[in-house]
Structures are given as structure tokens and as C-alpha cells.
PDB file of C-alpha atoms in Angstrom:
ATOM      1  CA  MET P   1     -24.110  52.277 -51.903  1.00  0.00           C
ATOM      2  CA  THR P   2     -26.725  49.901 -53.003  1.00  0.00           C
ATOM      3  CA  LYS P   3     -28.473  47.471 -50.625  1.00  0.00           C
ATOM      4  CA  ARG P   4     -26.657  44.447 -52.358  1.00  0.00           C
ATOM      5  CA  SER P   5     -23.182  46.282 -52.011  1.00  0.00           C
ATOM      6  CA  PHE P   6     -23.823  46.738 -48.319  1.00  0.00           C
ATOM      7  CA  THR P   7     -24.563  43.327 -47.623  1.00  0.00           C
ATOM      8  CA  GLY P   8     -21.580  41.794 -49.448  1.00  0.00           C
ATOM      9  CA  ILE P   9     -19.299  44.127 -47.482  1.00  0.00           C
ATOM     10  CA  ALA P  10     -21.150  42.919 -44.600  1.00  0.00           C
ATOM     11  CA  ALA P  11     -20.761  39.289 -45.304  1.00  0.00           C
ATOM     12  CA  GLY P  12     -17.111  39.892 -46.050  1.00  0.00           C
ATOM     13  CA  VAL P  13     -16.115  41.459 -42.721  1.00  0.00           C
ATOM     14  CA  THR P  14     -18.095  38.732 -40.795  1.00  0.00           C
ATOM     15  CA  GLY P  15     -16.773  36.221 -42.684  1.00  0.00           C
ATOM     16  CA  VAL P  16     -13.128  37.349 -42.254  1.00  0.00           C
ATOM     17  CA  SER P  17     -13.954  37.816 -38.518  1.00  0.00           C
ATOM     18  CA  PHE P  18     -15.242  33.969 -38.484  1.00  0.00           C
ATOM     19  CA  LEU P  19     -11.812  33.103 -39.918  1.00  0.00           C
ATOM     20  CA  VAL P  20      -9.780  35.055 -37.386  1.00  0.00           C
ATOM     21  CA  ALA P  21     -11.903  33.504 -34.646  1.00  0.00           C
ATOM     22  CA  ALA P  22     -11.314  30.116 -35.853  1.00  0.00           C
ATOM     23  CA  ALA P  23      -7.539  30.500 -35.878  1.00  0.00           C
ATOM     24  CA  LEU P  24      -7.503  32.352 -32.516  1.00  0.00           C
ATOM     25  CA  LEU P  25      -9.875  30.455 -30.508  1.00  0.00           C
ATOM     26  CA  PRO P  26      -7.872  27.467 -29.431  1.00  0.00           C
ATOM     27  CA  THR P  27      -5.177  29.930 -28.080  1.00  0.00           C
ATOM     28  CA  PHE P  28      -7.505  32.018 -26.155  1.00  0.00           C
ATOM     29  CA  VAL P  29      -9.056  29.105 -24.511  1.00  0.00           C
ATOM     30  CA  ARG P  30      -6.455  27.007 -23.773  1.00  0.00           C
ATOM     31  CA  ASP P  31      -5.629  28.224 -20.257  1.00  0.00           C
ATOM     32  CA  SER P  32      -8.777  27.802 -19.124  1.00  0.00           C
ATOM     33  CA  VAL P  33      -9.434  24.334 -20.498  1.00  0.00           C
ATOM     34  CA  ILE P  34      -6.299  22.478 -20.432  1.00  0.00           C
ATOM     35  CA  GLY P  35      -4.521  22.341 -16.834  1.00  0.00           C
ATOM     36  CA  LEU P  36      -5.607  22.094 -13.534  1.00  0.00           C
ATOM     37  CA  PRO P  37      -9.202  23.451 -12.595  1.00  0.00           C
ATOM     38  CA  ASP P  38      -9.718  26.101 -10.144  1.00  0.00           C
ATOM     39  CA  GLU P  39     -11.444  23.803  -7.726  1.00  0.00           C
ATOM     40  CA  LEU P  40      -9.899  20.230  -7.262  1.00  0.00           C
ATOM     41  CA  ASP P  41     -10.840  17.473  -4.851  1.00  0.00           C
ATOM     42  CA  GLN P  42     -10.190  13.956  -6.402  1.00  0.00           C
ATOM     43  CA  THR P  43     -10.273  10.749  -4.394  1.00  0.00           C
ATOM     44  CA  THR P  44      -8.933   7.435  -5.731  1.00  0.00           C
ATOM     45  CA  VAL P  45      -8.521   3.897  -4.233  1.00  0.00           C
ATOM     46  CA  VAL P  46      -6.622   0.953  -4.975  1.00  0.00           C
ATOM     47  CA  VAL P  47      -7.199  -2.428  -3.759  1.00  0.00           C
ATOM     48  CA  GLY P  48      -5.607  -5.690  -3.610  1.00  0.00           C
ATOM     49  CA  ARG P  49      -3.736  -8.256  -1.710  1.00  0.00           C
ATOM     50  CA  GLY P  50      -0.122  -8.340  -0.417  1.00  0.00           C
ATOM     51  CA  GLU P  51       2.388  -8.957   2.464  1.00  0.00           C
ATOM     52  CA  LEU P  52       2.366  -6.744   5.355  1.00  0.00           C
ATOM     53  CA  ILE P  53       4.537  -6.814   8.568  1.00  0.00           C
ATOM     54  CA  ASP P  54       2.893  -8.246  11.716  1.00  0.00           C
ATOM     55  CA  ARG P  55       3.188  -5.522  14.158  1.00  0.00           C
ATOM     56  CA  SER P  56       2.469  -7.683  17.330  1.00  0.00           C
ATOM     57  CA  SER P  57       5.768  -9.904  16.099  1.00  0.00           C
ATOM     58  CA  PHE P  58       7.712  -6.927  17.565  1.00  0.00           C
ATOM     59  CA  LEU P  59       6.740  -7.868  20.876  1.00  0.00           C
ATOM     60  CA  SER P  60       7.509 -11.459  20.663  1.00  0.00           C
ATOM     61  CA  ALA P  61      10.740 -13.555  21.298  1.00  0.00           C
ATOM     62  CA  THR P  62      10.517 -14.572  18.028  1.00  0.00           C
ATOM     63  CA  PRO P  63      11.905 -12.451  14.902  1.00  0.00           C
ATOM     64  CA  VAL P  64       9.980 -10.077  13.004  1.00  0.00           C
ATOM     65  CA  ARG P  65       7.035 -11.881  10.810  1.00  0.00           C
ATOM     66  CA  THR P  66       5.280 -10.697   7.543  1.00  0.00           C
ATOM     67  CA  SER P  67       1.665 -11.572   6.856  1.00  0.00           C
ATOM     68  CA  ARG P  68       0.845 -12.987   3.712  1.00  0.00           C
ATOM     69  CA  ASP P  69      -2.520 -12.673   1.183  1.00  0.00           C
ATOM     70  CA  VAL P  70      -3.628  -9.619   3.419  1.00  0.00           C
ATOM     71  CA  PRO P  71      -6.645  -7.399   1.798  1.00  0.00           C
ATOM     72  CA  VAL P  72      -5.259  -3.881   1.625  1.00  0.00           C
ATOM     73  CA  SER P  73      -6.753  -0.612   0.099  1.00  0.00           C
ATOM     74  CA  ILE P  74      -4.910   2.494  -0.259  1.00  0.00           C
ATOM     75  CA  THR P  75      -6.945   5.859  -0.506  1.00  0.00           C
ATOM     76  CA  ALA P  76      -5.190   8.713  -2.157  1.00  0.00           C
ATOM     77  CA  ARG P  77      -7.059  12.097  -2.002  1.00  0.00           C
ATOM     78  CA  THR P  78      -5.559  15.379  -4.309  1.00  0.00           C
ATOM     79  CA  THR P  79      -6.871  19.064  -3.249  1.00  0.00           C
ATOM     80  CA  LEU P  80      -5.930  22.305  -4.710  1.00  0.00           C
ATOM     81  CA  ALA P  81      -4.431  24.009  -1.458  1.00  0.00           C
ATOM     82  CA  GLU P  82      -4.085  27.323  -3.267  1.00  0.00           C
ATOM     83  CA  SER P  83      -3.045  28.962  -6.220  1.00  0.00           C
ATOM     84  CA  ALA P  84       0.328  30.576  -5.889  1.00  0.00           C
ATOM     85  CA  ASP P  85      -0.171  32.736  -9.068  1.00  0.00           C
ATOM     86  CA  ASN P  86      -2.012  32.214 -12.550  1.00  0.00           C
ATOM     87  CA  SER P  87       0.744  29.954 -13.747  1.00  0.00           C
ATOM     88  CA  SER P  88       1.182  27.341 -10.592  1.00  0.00           C
ATOM     89  CA  ALA P  89      -0.982  26.057  -7.815  1.00  0.00           C
ATOM     90  CA  VAL P  90      -0.086  24.157  -4.698  1.00  0.00           C
ATOM     91  CA  ILE P  91      -1.246  20.516  -4.357  1.00  0.00           C
ATOM     92  CA  HIS P  92      -2.225  18.914  -1.264  1.00  0.00           C
ATOM     93  CA  GLY P  93      -1.988  14.961  -1.407  1.00  0.00           C
ATOM     94  CA  SER P  94      -2.672  12.351   1.249  1.00  0.00           C
ATOM     95  CA  LEU P  95      -2.522   8.618   1.284  1.00  0.00           C
ATOM     96  CA  LEU P  96      -4.001   6.013   3.667  1.00  0.00           C
ATOM     97  CA  GLY P  97      -3.484   2.514   3.653  1.00  0.00           C
ATOM     98  CA  ALA P  98      -4.907  -0.061   5.643  1.00  0.00           C
ATOM     99  CA  ARG P  99      -5.829  -3.597   6.442  1.00  0.00           C
ATOM    100  CA  SER P 100      -9.600  -4.267   5.045  1.00  0.00           C
ATOM    101  CA  ASP P 101      -9.995  -7.124   7.160  1.00  0.00           C
ATOM    102  CA  VAL P 102      -9.224  -5.078  10.234  1.00  0.00           C
ATOM    103  CA  ALA P 103     -11.034  -2.376  11.892  1.00  0.00           C
ATOM    104  CA  GLY P 104     -10.050   0.870  13.423  1.00  0.00           C
ATOM    105  CA  ASP P 105      -6.530   2.639  13.956  1.00  0.00           C
ATOM    106  CA  SER P 106      -4.899  -0.769  14.151  1.00  0.00           C
ATOM    107  CA  ALA P 107      -5.728  -1.363  10.553  1.00  0.00           C
ATOM    108  CA  VAL P 108      -3.697   1.793   9.201  1.00  0.00           C
ATOM    109  CA  PHE P 109      -0.143   0.573   7.948  1.00  0.00           C
ATOM    110  CA  ILE P 110       0.387   4.152   5.818  1.00  0.00           C
ATOM    111  CA  ASN P 111      -0.644   7.528   6.792  1.00  0.00           C
ATOM    112  CA  SER P 112       1.017  10.427   4.975  1.00  0.00           C
ATOM    113  CA  THR P 113       0.556  13.887   3.169  1.00  0.00           C
ATOM    114  CA  ASP P 114       2.603  15.930   0.762  1.00  0.00           C
ATOM    115  CA  VAL P 115       2.456  19.525  -0.088  1.00  0.00           C
ATOM    116  CA  VAL P 116       3.467  20.022  -3.770  1.00  0.00           C
ATOM    117  CA  GLN P 117       3.939  23.014  -5.941  1.00  0.00           C
ATOM    118  CA  VAL P 118       3.081  22.328  -9.653  1.00  0.00           C
ATOM    119  CA  ASP P 119       2.848  24.090 -13.013  1.00  0.00           C
ATOM    120  CA  ARG P 120      -0.979  24.844 -13.794  1.00  0.00           C
ATOM    121  CA  GLN P 121      -0.670  23.874 -17.335  1.00  0.00           C
ATOM    122  CA  ASN P 122       1.697  21.154 -17.699  1.00  0.00           C
ATOM    123  CA  TYR P 123       1.732  19.544 -14.043  1.00  0.00           C
ATOM    124  CA  LEU P 124       5.380  19.860 -13.914  1.00  0.00           C
ATOM    125  CA  VAL P 125       6.198  19.606 -10.026  1.00  0.00           C
ATOM    126  CA  GLY P 126       8.270  22.646  -8.455  1.00  0.00           C
ATOM    127  CA  ALA P 127      11.105  22.565  -6.051  1.00  0.00           C
ATOM    128  CA  GLU P 128       9.147  24.244  -3.081  1.00  0.00           C
ATOM    129  CA  PRO P 129       7.351  23.830  -0.846  1.00  0.00           C
ATOM    130  CA  VAL P 130       9.402  21.031   1.059  1.00  0.00           C
ATOM    131  CA  PRO P 131       7.089  18.013   1.192  1.00  0.00           C
ATOM    132  CA  THR P 132       6.145  16.707   4.744  1.00  0.00           C
ATOM    133  CA  TRP P 133       5.183  13.297   5.776  1.00  0.00           C
ATOM    134  CA  THR P 134       3.458  12.534   8.910  1.00  0.00           C
ATOM    135  CA  GLY P 135       4.987  10.041  11.475  1.00  0.00           C
ATOM    136  CA  PRO P 136       7.657  10.102  14.000  1.00  0.00           C
ATOM    137  CA  PRO P 137      10.902  12.230  13.162  1.00  0.00           C
ATOM    138  CA  ALA P 138      13.310  10.872  10.697  1.00  0.00           C
ATOM    139  CA  PRO P 139      17.048  12.109  10.135  1.00  0.00           C
ATOM    140  CA  PRO P 140      17.360  15.003   7.577  1.00  0.00           C
ATOM    141  CA  ALA P 141      18.267  14.278   4.038  1.00  0.00           C
ATOM    142  CA  GLU P 142      18.558  15.262   0.617  1.00  0.00           C
ATOM    143  CA  GLU P 143      15.903  15.240  -1.909  1.00  0.00           C
ATOM    144  CA  PRO P 144      16.913  14.681  -5.734  1.00  0.00           C
ATOM    145  CA  ALA P 145      15.484  17.573  -8.069  1.00  0.00           C
ATOM    146  CA  ARG P 146      11.789  17.402  -8.491  1.00  0.00           C
ATOM    147  CA  ILE P 147      11.589  16.499 -12.148  1.00  0.00           C
ATOM    148  CA  GLY P 148       8.516  15.165 -13.962  1.00  0.00           C
ATOM    149  CA  THR P 149       4.535  15.453 -13.895  1.00  0.00           C
ATOM    150  CA  LEU P 150       2.645  14.770 -10.780  1.00  0.00           C
ATOM    151  CA  PHE P 151      -0.349  12.332 -10.841  1.00  0.00           C
ATOM    152  CA  SER P 152      -1.148  12.942 -14.451  1.00  0.00           C
ATOM    153  CA  PHE P 153       0.324  13.066 -17.919  1.00  0.00           C
ATOM    154  CA  THR P 154      -0.011  16.538 -19.740  1.00  0.00           C
ATOM    155  CA  PRO P 155      -2.857  16.848 -22.504  1.00  0.00           C
ATOM    156  CA  ASP P 156      -1.961  15.210 -26.145  1.00  0.00           C
ATOM    157  CA  VAL P 157       0.345  12.645 -24.901  1.00  0.00           C
ATOM    158  CA  GLN P 158       2.881  11.329 -27.179  1.00  0.00           C
ATOM    159  CA  LYS P 159       3.994   7.743 -27.891  1.00  0.00           C
ATOM    160  CA  SER P 160       7.383   8.372 -26.093  1.00  0.00           C
ATOM    161  CA  ASP P 161       8.952   8.233 -22.713  1.00  0.00           C
ATOM    162  CA  HIS P 162       7.570  10.928 -20.189  1.00  0.00           C
ATOM    163  CA  ARG P 163       9.180  11.998 -16.885  1.00  0.00           C
ATOM    164  CA  PHE P 164       7.009  11.075 -13.896  1.00  0.00           C
ATOM    165  CA  TYR P 165       7.142  12.049 -10.380  1.00  0.00           C
ATOM    166  CA  GLU P 166       6.984   9.405  -7.760  1.00  0.00           C
ATOM    167  CA  LEU P 167       5.311  11.024  -4.924  1.00  0.00           C
ATOM    168  CA  MET P 168       5.920   8.087  -2.296  1.00  0.00           C
ATOM    169  CA  ALA P 169       9.777   8.469  -2.451  1.00  0.00           C
ATOM    170  CA  HIS P 170       9.538  11.947  -3.787  1.00  0.00           C
ATOM    171  CA  THR P 171      12.013  10.685  -6.761  1.00  0.00           C
ATOM    172  CA  PRO P 172      11.812  11.358 -10.374  1.00  0.00           C
ATOM    173  CA  THR P 173      11.320   8.412 -12.674  1.00  0.00           C
ATOM    174  CA  THR P 174      10.706   7.588 -16.138  1.00  0.00           C
ATOM    175  CA  ALA P 175       7.238   6.066 -17.521  1.00  0.00           C
ATOM    176  CA  ARG P 176       8.183   4.045 -20.688  1.00  0.00           C
ATOM    177  CA  TYR P 177       5.751   3.815 -23.647  1.00  0.00           C
ATOM    178  CA  ILE P 178       4.551   0.316 -24.161  1.00  0.00           C
ATOM    179  CA  ASP P 179       1.518   0.191 -26.667  1.00  0.00           C
ATOM    180  CA  ASP P 180      -1.913   1.159 -27.290  1.00  0.00           C
ATOM    181  CA  ASP P 181      -3.349  -2.000 -27.324  1.00  0.00           C
ATOM    182  CA  ARG P 182      -6.104  -1.533 -24.968  1.00  0.00           C
ATOM    183  CA  SER P 183      -9.434   0.310 -25.159  1.00  0.00           C
ATOM    184  CA  ILE P 184     -12.436   0.707 -23.065  1.00  0.00           C
ATOM    185  CA  ASP P 185     -15.477   1.674 -24.445  1.00  0.00           C
ATOM    186  CA  GLY P 186     -13.910   2.790 -27.838  1.00  0.00           C
ATOM    187  CA  MET P 187     -11.793   5.073 -26.168  1.00  0.00           C
ATOM    188  CA  ARG P 188      -7.956   4.034 -27.420  1.00  0.00           C
ATOM    189  CA  LEU P 189      -5.510   3.876 -24.132  1.00  0.00           C
ATOM    190  CA  TYR P 190      -1.783   4.616 -24.136  1.00  0.00           C
ATOM    191  CA  HIS P 191       0.215   1.848 -22.040  1.00  0.00           C
ATOM    192  CA  PHE P 192       3.192   3.252 -19.870  1.00  0.00           C
ATOM    193  CA  ARG P 193       5.204   1.787 -17.259  1.00  0.00           C
ATOM    194  CA  SER P 194       7.741   3.029 -14.666  1.00  0.00           C
ATOM    195  CA  GLU P 195      10.033   0.942 -12.845  1.00  0.00           C
ATOM    196  CA  LEU P 196      11.599   2.710  -9.731  1.00  0.00           C
ATOM    197  CA  PRO P 197      14.538   0.792  -8.114  1.00  0.00           C
ATOM    198  CA  PRO P 198      14.924   0.599  -4.120  1.00  0.00           C
ATOM    199  CA  VAL P 199      15.283   4.199  -3.134  1.00  0.00           C
ATOM    200  CA  ASP P 200      16.824   4.781   0.408  1.00  0.00           C
ATOM    201  CA  MET P 201      13.851   6.701   2.385  1.00  0.00           C
ATOM    202  CA  THR P 202      16.520   7.950   4.994  1.00  0.00           C
ATOM    203  CA  LYS P 203      18.066   9.910   2.290  1.00  0.00           C
ATOM    204  CA  THR P 204      14.903  11.602   1.058  1.00  0.00           C
ATOM    205  CA  VAL P 205      14.422  15.016   2.460  1.00  0.00           C
ATOM    206  CA  GLY P 206      10.668  16.084   3.899  1.00  0.00           C
ATOM    207  CA  VAL P 207       9.981  12.410   5.047  1.00  0.00           C
ATOM    208  CA  THR P 208       9.288  12.249   8.779  1.00  0.00           C
ATOM    209  CA  GLN P 209       8.006   9.138   9.619  1.00  0.00           C
ATOM    210  CA  GLN P 210      10.166   6.589  10.623  1.00  0.00           C
ATOM    211  CA  THR P 211      12.946   5.524   8.155  1.00  0.00           C
ATOM    212  CA  GLN P 212      15.111   3.499  10.274  1.00  0.00           C
ATOM    213  CA  LEU P 213      14.882   0.469  12.678  1.00  0.00           C
ATOM    214  CA  THR P 214      17.363  -0.593  15.459  1.00  0.00           C
ATOM    215  CA  LEU P 215      16.625  -4.004  17.165  1.00  0.00           C
ATOM    216  CA  PRO P 216      18.659  -6.942  18.271  1.00  0.00           C
ATOM    217  CA  ALA P 217      20.050  -9.029  15.538  1.00  0.00           C
ATOM    218  CA  ALA P 218      17.900 -12.191  16.613  1.00  0.00           C
ATOM    219  CA  LYS P 219      14.957  -9.956  16.064  1.00  0.00           C
ATOM    220  CA  TRP P 220      15.837  -9.342  12.444  1.00  0.00           C
ATOM    221  CA  GLY P 221      16.484 -13.079  12.055  1.00  0.00           C
ATOM    222  CA  LEU P 222      20.159 -12.477  11.862  1.00  0.00           C
ATOM    223  CA  PRO P 223      22.945 -14.160  13.971  1.00  0.00           C
ATOM    224  CA  GLY P 224      24.459 -12.188  16.946  1.00  0.00           C
ATOM    225  CA  GLY P 225      22.194 -12.452  19.546  1.00  0.00           C
ATOM    226  CA  MET P 226      21.254  -9.051  21.125  1.00  0.00           C
ATOM    227  CA  ASP P 227      23.785  -7.102  18.953  1.00  0.00           C
ATOM    228  CA  MET P 228      22.006  -4.367  18.012  1.00  0.00           C
ATOM    229  CA  VAL P 229      21.465  -3.877  14.302  1.00  0.00           C
ATOM    230  CA  THR P 230      20.230  -0.845  12.336  1.00  0.00           C
ATOM    231  CA  MET P 231      18.334  -1.324   9.072  1.00  0.00           C
ATOM    232  CA  ASN P 232      17.114   1.442   6.562  1.00  0.00           C
ATOM    233  CA  GLN P 233      13.894   1.487   5.022  1.00  0.00           C
ATOM    234  CA  TYR P 234      13.599   1.007   0.721  1.00  0.00           C
ATOM    235  CA  TYR P 235      11.041   1.571  -1.248  1.00  0.00           C
ATOM    236  CA  ALA P 236      10.516   0.349  -5.029  1.00  0.00           C
ATOM    237  CA  ASN P 237       7.643   0.181  -7.355  1.00  0.00           C
ATOM    238  CA  VAL P 238       6.672  -0.735 -10.705  1.00  0.00           C
ATOM    239  CA  ARG P 239       3.362   1.124 -11.895  1.00  0.00           C
ATOM    240  CA  ASP P 240       1.347   0.400 -15.228  1.00  0.00           C
ATOM    241  CA  MET P 241      -0.783   3.246 -16.224  1.00  0.00           C
ATOM    242  CA  TRP P 242      -3.502   3.514 -19.151  1.00  0.00           C
ATOM    243  CA  VAL P 243      -3.508   6.972 -20.291  1.00  0.00           C
ATOM    244  CA  GLU P 244      -6.173   8.735 -22.454  1.00  0.00           C
ATOM    245  CA  PRO P 245      -4.101  10.769 -24.716  1.00  0.00           C
ATOM    246  CA  THR P 246      -6.035  13.614 -25.600  1.00  0.00           C
ATOM    247  CA  THR P 247      -6.682  14.404 -21.795  1.00  0.00           C
ATOM    248  CA  GLY P 248      -3.626  12.964 -20.386  1.00  0.00           C
ATOM    249  CA  ALA P 249      -5.892  11.345 -17.849  1.00  0.00           C
ATOM    250  CA  THR P 250      -4.611   8.268 -16.426  1.00  0.00           C
ATOM    251  CA  VAL P 251      -7.959   5.982 -16.325  1.00  0.00           C
ATOM    252  CA  ASP P 252      -6.672   3.010 -14.949  1.00  0.00           C
ATOM    253  CA  LEU P 253      -3.732   1.892 -12.812  1.00  0.00           C
ATOM    254  CA  VAL P 254      -1.818  -1.356 -11.553  1.00  0.00           C
ATOM    255  CA  THR P 255       0.880  -0.510  -8.699  1.00  0.00           C
ATOM    256  CA  SER P 256       3.316  -3.160  -7.485  1.00  0.00           C
ATOM    257  CA  PRO P 257       4.885  -1.005  -4.404  1.00  0.00           C
ATOM    258  CA  ARG P 258       7.231  -2.489  -2.040  1.00  0.00           C
ATOM    259  CA  ILE P 259       8.552  -1.479   1.182  1.00  0.00           C
ATOM    260  CA  TYR P 260      11.256  -3.354   3.029  1.00  0.00           C
ATOM    261  CA  TYR P 261      13.945  -2.921   5.719  1.00  0.00           C
ATOM    262  CA  ALA P 262      17.808  -3.881   4.954  1.00  0.00           C
ATOM    263  CA  GLN P 263      21.234  -2.724   5.556  1.00  0.00           C
ATOM    264  CA  THR P 264      21.632  -2.160   1.879  1.00  0.00           C
ATOM    265  CA  ALA P 265      19.305  -1.987  -1.003  1.00  0.00           C
ATOM    266  CA  ASP P 266      20.736  -5.296  -2.451  1.00  0.00           C
ATOM    267  CA  ASN P 267      21.588  -7.126   0.961  1.00  0.00           C
ATOM    268  CA  PRO P 268      19.779 -10.572   0.648  1.00  0.00           C
ATOM    269  CA  HIS P 269      18.421 -10.406   4.009  1.00  0.00           C
ATOM    270  CA  GLN P 270      15.390  -8.381   3.853  1.00  0.00           C
ATOM    271  CA  VAL P 271      12.285  -7.862   6.065  1.00  0.00           C
ATOM    272  CA  THR P 272       9.303  -6.665   4.040  1.00  0.00           C
ATOM    273  CA  ALA P 273       6.949  -3.901   5.467  1.00  0.00           C
ATOM    274  CA  PHE P 274       4.755  -4.216   2.741  1.00  0.00           C
ATOM    275  CA  ALA P 275       4.324  -5.619  -1.034  1.00  0.00           C
ATOM    276  CA  GLY P 276       1.409  -6.100  -2.910  1.00  0.00           C
ATOM    277  CA  GLU P 277      -0.166  -5.801  -6.578  1.00  0.00           C
ATOM    278  CA  LEU P 278      -2.785  -3.326  -6.300  1.00  0.00           C
ATOM    279  CA  ARG P 279      -5.051  -1.592  -8.838  1.00  0.00           C
ATOM    280  CA  PHE P 280      -8.145   1.123  -8.980  1.00  0.00           C
ATOM    281  CA  ASP P 281     -11.470  -0.200  -7.500  1.00  0.00           C
ATOM    282  CA  GLN P 282     -14.718  -0.527  -9.953  1.00  0.00           C
ATOM    283  CA  PRO P 283     -15.892   3.274  -8.482  1.00  0.00           C
ATOM    284  CA  THR P 284     -12.476   4.840  -9.229  1.00  0.00           C
ATOM    285  CA  LEU P 285     -12.295   3.488 -12.608  1.00  0.00           C
ATOM    286  CA  ASP P 286     -15.761   4.260 -13.550  1.00  0.00           C
ATOM    287  CA  ALA P 287     -15.297   8.041 -12.237  1.00  0.00           C
ATOM    288  CA  LEU P 288     -11.989   8.288 -14.153  1.00  0.00           C
ATOM    289  CA  LEU P 289     -13.434   6.823 -17.273  1.00  0.00           C
ATOM    290  CA  GLY P 290     -16.211   9.258 -17.297  1.00  0.00           C
ATOM    291  CA  ASP P 291     -13.981  12.522 -16.394  1.00  0.00           C
ATOM    292  CA  ALA P 292     -11.677  11.337 -19.342  1.00  0.00           C
ATOM    293  CA  LYS P 293     -14.588  10.955 -21.752  1.00  0.00           C
ATOM    294  CA  ASP P 294     -16.097  14.331 -20.853  1.00  0.00           C
ATOM    295  CA  GLY P 295     -12.637  16.065 -20.938  1.00  0.00           C
ATOM    296  CA  ARG P 296     -11.849  14.602 -24.324  1.00  0.00           C
ATOM    297  CA  GLN P 297     -15.037  15.657 -25.732  1.00  0.00           C
ATOM    298  CA  LEU P 298     -14.700  19.334 -24.498  1.00  0.00           C
ATOM    299  CA  ILE P 299     -11.077  19.485 -25.852  1.00  0.00           C
ATOM    300  CA  ARG P 300     -12.154  18.251 -29.392  1.00  0.00           C
ATOM    301  CA  TRP P 301     -15.113  20.487 -29.388  1.00  0.00           C
ATOM    302  CA  LEU P 302     -13.346  23.661 -28.464  1.00  0.00           C
ATOM    303  CA  PHE P 303     -10.236  22.929 -30.558  1.00  0.00           C
ATOM    304  CA  VAL P 304     -11.371  21.188 -33.694  1.00  0.00           C
ATOM    305  CA  TRP P 305     -15.108  21.044 -34.266  1.00  0.00           C
ATOM    306  CA  LEU P 306     -15.780  24.600 -33.374  1.00  0.00           C
ATOM    307  CA  PRO P 307     -13.030  26.187 -35.071  1.00  0.00           C
ATOM    308  CA  ILE P 308     -13.867  24.135 -38.276  1.00  0.00           C
ATOM    309  CA  GLY P 309     -17.375  25.279 -37.754  1.00  0.00           C
ATOM    310  CA  LEU P 310     -16.194  28.925 -37.428  1.00  0.00           C
ATOM    311  CA  ALA P 311     -13.771  28.313 -40.672  1.00  0.00           C
ATOM    312  CA  VAL P 312     -16.439  26.929 -43.004  1.00  0.00           C
ATOM    313  CA  VAL P 313     -19.102  29.426 -42.217  1.00  0.00           C
ATOM    314  CA  GLY P 314     -16.204  32.070 -42.587  1.00  0.00           C
ATOM    315  CA  LEU P 315     -15.283  31.020 -46.010  1.00  0.00           C
ATOM    316  CA  LEU P 316     -19.051  30.614 -46.956  1.00  0.00           C
ATOM    317  CA  LEU P 317     -19.598  34.433 -45.825  1.00  0.00           C
ATOM    318  CA  VAL P 318     -16.183  35.552 -47.592  1.00  0.00           C
ATOM    319  CA  GLY P 319     -17.167  33.668 -50.861  1.00  0.00           C
ATOM    320  CA  THR P 320     -20.567  35.087 -50.627  1.00  0.00           C
ATOM    321  CA  ALA P 321     -18.949  38.550 -50.559  1.00  0.00           C
ATOM    322  CA  VAL P 322     -16.737  38.219 -53.261  1.00  0.00           C
ATOM    323  CA  LEU P 323     -19.583  36.665 -55.380  1.00  0.00           C
ATOM    324  CA  THR P 324     -21.600  39.753 -54.776  1.00  0.00           C
ATOM    325  CA  ARG P 325     -18.949  42.043 -55.676  1.00  0.00           C
ATOM    326  CA  VAL P 326     -18.120  40.124 -58.901  1.00  0.00           C
ATOM    327  CA  ARG P 327     -22.067  40.556 -59.839  1.00  0.00           C
ATOM    328  CA  HIS P 328     -22.174  44.078 -58.801  1.00  0.00           C
ATOM    329  CA  ARG P 329     -19.207  45.076 -61.219  1.00  0.00           C
ATOM    330  CA  ALA P 330     -20.902  42.807 -64.105  1.00  0.00           C
ATOM    331  CA  GLY P 331     -24.318  45.054 -63.263  1.00  0.00           C
TER     332      GLY P 331
END
């Protein structure tokens, strides 16, 4: 075998190897690149103004009052509690809502925690473990099936409706695709909106905070004097999310939650516990935008540019091998 023949064979074998690597690389690296990382600790903050029940009014002789135009913030922390196996993980989520104009424990109006099992690749919520929320005991209830993605969308987001899991109410909802009119720093974002109708929190399993209140009718602002009236807590929300489609990361958020007490969801006499329009603060927005940019660049490099580069080099090497073979026969 001549040196030229050996070089041609080597080029051909190497070229074929590069072509195979280009074809298989996305499959081999997918699980390690797309999905939940082995370590997760993310904190996001939404801020805004809203209505908040005045707890001091429970001690007065007048009906329960709601304060308006109250500055509030809600901090959400998400950590990876443990990995059930290679395909699923247990997520620990907590919410802390507080007035921004009051210091200390008296400022807190939401303090909850949840433990959820999710699929590591598509973020779909599992049925176990049963969620637990902090607070006084509430009656046992039944939870609807856990359906939808938690916290984020799956990578390669399509312009279609997606099932989304509303953590506060432990309820699946639909995030409807709205448009792709918004860009930040040259990054096109998909706009989704989920509209959750009022959910009776007394019928949601695992919620251990107080979801019913029994007070004199006069305290509720109803006729009946000292006759006792029980009202249930209801939760509703409209959530607008702007998502980077390659990674599925939520980059911006505007959420309009409402928590109120009523005898039925549509009863005209409602007492608002909290209602407001909140959005990510600037540090959260900057951090999420940076994470989305880094993730998009990594995915494009590993799934697009690197395979293309390997394929081009492989074709050149195979072409070199064929040309060498032709010349060898001609010689």
C-alpha cells in the first residue's frame, strides 16, 4: 500500500467518523444540556402595588377593611431538593410576600412552600409528593390531576397553547400563545397568557394555611348582626409570560393575582385579601435575560453550529479520500 493510498483511506475513515459524530452529537448531549441541571437555586422577585386586607381591622368594631395602593413584593425561591432518579427530580419552591412599607413579621402576608416532583427533561409535574403549605390547618380536600409544566416551558417552544401548572392553587391551566411582537436586546420573545378562574382553596389538597374564615355577618359587612357567616378563600390569576423559545426560559412576567373571601366564587359580596399587578424587578429581569442568552448560545452551538462544522469537515475528508482513490487508479 502506497503512502498516498494510506492517506486516502485515513481521510475517508476520519471523514465518515465526523459525519457520524455530526448526526449523533445532538442525541448524546441532549440530556446533559436540555433539562434541569444537577444543581438549581434560583430566586425571582416580583414587585408592584395592590390591595391588601388590613389585619388590624379584624380587631375593630367596624367591618373588615382593605387597604389600597400598598407597595408589595413577592420573592420566589426554587431549589433542587433531590433527584428521584435520572429522569425525575424533586423541586422545593417557596413564596414570601410582604409589604414594602412595613418592616418585620407584620409585613408578611404570604408564606408558603411546596414540594413537587418534575420530569427532568420536559418539566412536567408528577403526582407525588403531596404538596404542603405553611400555616394553620385547613380541611382535607381533593386536588385536580397535576398536569402541565412547572415554572418554565420546555425548550423549542412552539407558537401554540401550552399546559401550565399554577403552583399557588395546585391547578393546571392553559397558557395561550398571544404574539411574538416583543424583542429584548435582539432576542425575540413569545408572549403567552394564562387566565385562571377563581379556585376554591378549601378544595385544594395539601393547602394547610387557613382557607376559611367564620366571622359575624356585620364583620363581613353583611346584614345579620352577630350571626356567624363562613366564607371560603378563592384564588384567581392572569399571568402574562414572555418566553425565549429556544430554551423555554421565561424572561419577563406580569402577574395579576387575586385572593378573596366569599360564600361562592361568583357571589357579589367579596372581601379582597390581596389583589395587585406585579412584575419582575430589574435585577430579576437582567438575570433571567442573561441566563436565556447563555442557554440559547449553548444550545445553538451544540445542536447547530458544531454538528454543521463536523459535517462540513467530514464531507471534505470523504471528498479527499474519493479524489485520492480516483487519482490512484488513474495513476
